[in-house]
Short mmCIF file of C-alpha atoms in Angstrom, two decimals:
data_model
loop_
_atom_site.label_atom_id
_atom_site.label_comp_id
_atom_site.label_asym_id
_atom_site.label_seq_id
_atom_site.Cartn_x
_atom_site.Cartn_y
_atom_site.Cartn_z
CA MET A 1 40.61 67.56 -47.92
CA PRO A 2 37.81 65.01 -49.84
CA VAL A 3 36.88 63.58 -46.41
CA ARG A 4 36.11 66.57 -44.64
CA ARG A 5 32.18 66.50 -45.69
CA LEU A 6 31.86 62.70 -44.38
CA LYS A 7 33.62 63.45 -41.29
CA GLU A 8 31.31 66.46 -39.88
CA PHE A 9 28.12 64.19 -40.69
CA LEU A 10 29.38 61.82 -38.65
CA ASP A 11 31.03 63.76 -35.96
CA GLY A 12 27.82 65.98 -36.23
CA ASN A 13 25.55 62.54 -35.39
CA HIS A 14 28.53 60.93 -32.87
CA VAL A 15 30.15 58.19 -34.06
CA LYS A 16 33.05 57.12 -33.64
CA TYR A 17 34.90 55.86 -36.39
CA VAL A 18 38.85 55.74 -37.07
CA THR A 19 40.84 56.45 -40.82
CA ILE A 20 43.12 54.41 -41.65
CA ALA A 21 45.47 56.33 -43.87
CA HIS A 22 47.31 53.93 -46.64
CA SER A 23 49.85 53.84 -49.89
CA GLN A 24 47.78 55.00 -52.55
CA ALA A 25 45.81 52.35 -53.58
CA PHE A 26 43.04 51.92 -56.84
CA THR A 27 41.38 48.53 -56.70
CA SER A 28 39.82 47.42 -53.83
CA GLN A 29 41.98 44.62 -53.63
CA GLU A 30 45.55 47.11 -52.73
CA ILE A 31 43.34 48.76 -50.60
CA ALA A 32 42.57 45.42 -48.24
CA ALA A 33 46.12 45.00 -48.58
CA SER A 34 47.43 48.28 -47.92
CA ALA A 35 45.61 48.82 -44.98
CA HIS A 36 46.10 45.05 -43.84
CA ILE A 37 42.38 44.43 -43.81
CA PRO A 38 40.61 41.51 -45.51
CA GLY A 39 39.19 41.57 -48.73
CA ARG A 40 36.06 40.23 -47.03
CA GLU A 41 35.60 43.32 -44.81
CA LEU A 42 36.63 46.46 -47.00
CA ALA A 43 33.30 47.75 -48.55
CA LYS A 44 33.45 49.08 -51.83
CA THR A 45 31.24 51.43 -53.65
CA VAL A 46 29.42 50.05 -56.44
CA MET A 47 28.02 53.23 -58.78
CA ILE A 48 24.69 51.97 -60.67
CA LYS A 49 21.69 53.05 -62.34
CA VAL A 50 18.30 51.88 -61.48
CA ASP A 51 15.81 52.57 -64.42
CA GLY A 52 18.13 55.12 -64.97
CA LYS A 53 18.48 56.92 -61.77
CA MET A 54 21.57 56.74 -60.11
CA ALA A 55 22.46 54.71 -57.04
CA MET A 56 25.61 53.02 -55.15
CA ALA A 57 25.91 49.17 -54.13
CA VAL A 58 28.30 48.06 -51.43
CA VAL A 59 29.39 45.08 -51.17
CA PRO A 60 33.10 43.40 -49.97
CA ALA A 61 35.92 43.68 -51.50
CA SER A 62 35.91 39.91 -52.34
CA GLN A 63 32.59 39.79 -54.69
CA LYS A 64 31.19 41.80 -57.45
CA VAL A 65 27.79 43.10 -58.39
CA ASP A 66 25.16 40.29 -60.19
CA LEU A 67 23.49 42.91 -61.42
CA SER A 68 20.45 40.11 -62.42
CA LEU A 69 20.28 39.65 -58.62
CA LEU A 70 20.52 43.13 -58.32
CA GLU A 71 17.91 43.75 -60.20
CA GLY A 72 15.27 42.10 -57.70
CA VAL A 73 16.48 43.58 -54.71
CA THR A 74 16.32 47.51 -55.87
CA GLY A 75 12.53 46.70 -57.80
CA GLY A 76 13.56 47.85 -60.64
CA GLN A 77 13.32 46.89 -64.86
CA LYS A 78 16.55 47.92 -65.71
CA VAL A 79 19.83 47.31 -63.66
CA GLU A 80 23.25 48.81 -65.01
CA LEU A 81 27.11 49.88 -64.22
CA ALA A 82 27.23 53.49 -63.75
CA THR A 83 29.99 54.87 -66.70
CA GLU A 84 32.53 56.94 -64.79
CA ASP A 85 31.43 59.95 -66.95
CA GLU A 86 28.03 59.51 -65.41
CA PHE A 87 28.96 59.84 -61.96
CA ARG A 88 32.62 61.79 -61.79
CA TYR A 89 30.55 65.42 -60.90
CA ARG A 90 28.43 63.72 -58.60
CA PHE A 91 31.62 64.15 -55.96
CA PRO A 92 33.19 67.04 -56.62
CA GLU A 93 35.28 66.86 -53.16
CA CYS A 94 36.12 62.83 -53.72
CA GLU A 95 38.61 61.49 -55.98
CA ILE A 96 36.47 59.72 -58.97
CA GLY A 97 36.31 55.74 -57.09
CA ALA A 98 36.86 56.14 -53.91
CA MET A 99 33.37 57.89 -53.09
CA PRO A 100 32.35 56.83 -49.55
CA PRO A 101 29.00 54.51 -49.40
CA PHE A 102 26.55 57.49 -48.21
CA GLY A 103 24.72 58.14 -50.90
CA ASN A 104 22.18 59.46 -48.69
CA LEU A 105 24.62 62.65 -48.96
CA TYR A 106 24.74 62.99 -52.90
CA GLY A 107 20.94 62.54 -53.25
CA MET A 108 21.03 59.00 -54.14
CA ASP A 109 19.54 55.36 -52.36
CA VAL A 110 21.83 52.98 -51.66
CA PHE A 111 22.30 49.14 -51.71
CA VAL A 112 24.40 47.10 -49.78
CA ALA A 113 25.28 43.10 -49.51
CA GLU A 114 24.09 41.42 -46.91
CA GLU A 115 27.07 40.20 -46.12
CA LEU A 116 28.01 43.22 -45.05
CA ALA A 117 25.38 43.79 -43.04
CA LYS A 118 26.83 40.66 -41.26
CA ASP A 119 29.41 42.63 -40.32
CA GLU A 120 30.38 44.41 -36.45
CA THR A 121 32.62 47.33 -38.46
CA ILE A 122 32.57 48.65 -42.10
CA ALA A 123 35.75 49.83 -43.35
CA PHE A 124 35.74 51.82 -46.97
CA ASN A 125 37.08 54.82 -49.08
CA ALA A 126 36.98 58.54 -47.65
CA GLY A 127 37.12 59.94 -50.45
CA SER A 128 40.38 59.55 -51.97
CA HIS A 129 42.65 57.11 -52.50
CA THR A 130 45.25 57.26 -49.59
CA GLU A 131 42.03 56.87 -46.52
CA LEU A 132 39.43 54.39 -45.18
CA ILE A 133 37.23 54.64 -42.47
CA LYS A 134 35.79 52.44 -40.54
CA LEU A 135 33.44 52.38 -38.21
CA ALA A 136 30.32 49.70 -36.55
CA TYR A 137 28.00 48.44 -39.40
CA SER A 138 25.11 49.45 -36.60
CA ASP A 139 25.58 53.26 -36.99
CA PHE A 140 26.56 52.82 -41.14
CA HIS A 141 22.72 51.57 -41.40
CA ARG A 142 21.28 53.73 -39.08
CA LEU A 143 22.38 57.03 -41.32
CA VAL A 144 22.54 55.87 -44.66
CA MET A 145 19.48 53.68 -44.15
CA PRO A 146 20.53 51.23 -47.05
CA LYS A 147 18.15 48.35 -48.94
CA THR A 148 20.06 45.28 -47.78
CA GLY A 149 19.73 42.31 -49.61
CA LYS A 150 22.10 39.59 -51.86
CA PHE A 151 23.40 40.20 -55.00
CA THR A 152 26.98 39.92 -54.73
CA LEU A 153 29.43 36.84 -56.41
CA ARG A 154 32.32 35.82 -55.32
CA ARG A 155 35.11 37.40 -57.15
CA ARG A 156 37.12 34.58 -59.24
CA LEU A 157 41.20 34.97 -58.31
#
């Protein structure tokens, strides 16, 4: 079960959460629609490299990462999107593209868009394309200790 490691971590830290099963979906828009969650409330994990080091950028599904703004938030000289081949083996228990935003479980820094930090709850892929986890943003922040900043742009539809 891809989500076991994350659930054990949450349970071990006495975090209350809800799992949301949904039909198989791959894009953030499909996931939000399938799970009946507004795109602005669904967090997507975008894999990046900061000066060559793998990290996570976590943004609302309705927005996209602005790499130049993200450079300022990370303090890095070069921030770029990671390729699937560069990160696929770092998450052996997760389906590709369904990694939860808990970089601390994988030895990675996490950067969160300030828009998500304003929400009471956060929902995100739980390691598969058919399950989400929803929990209090305050619990997510306490466990992950992400760096928060402005580095997103609205998606054009």
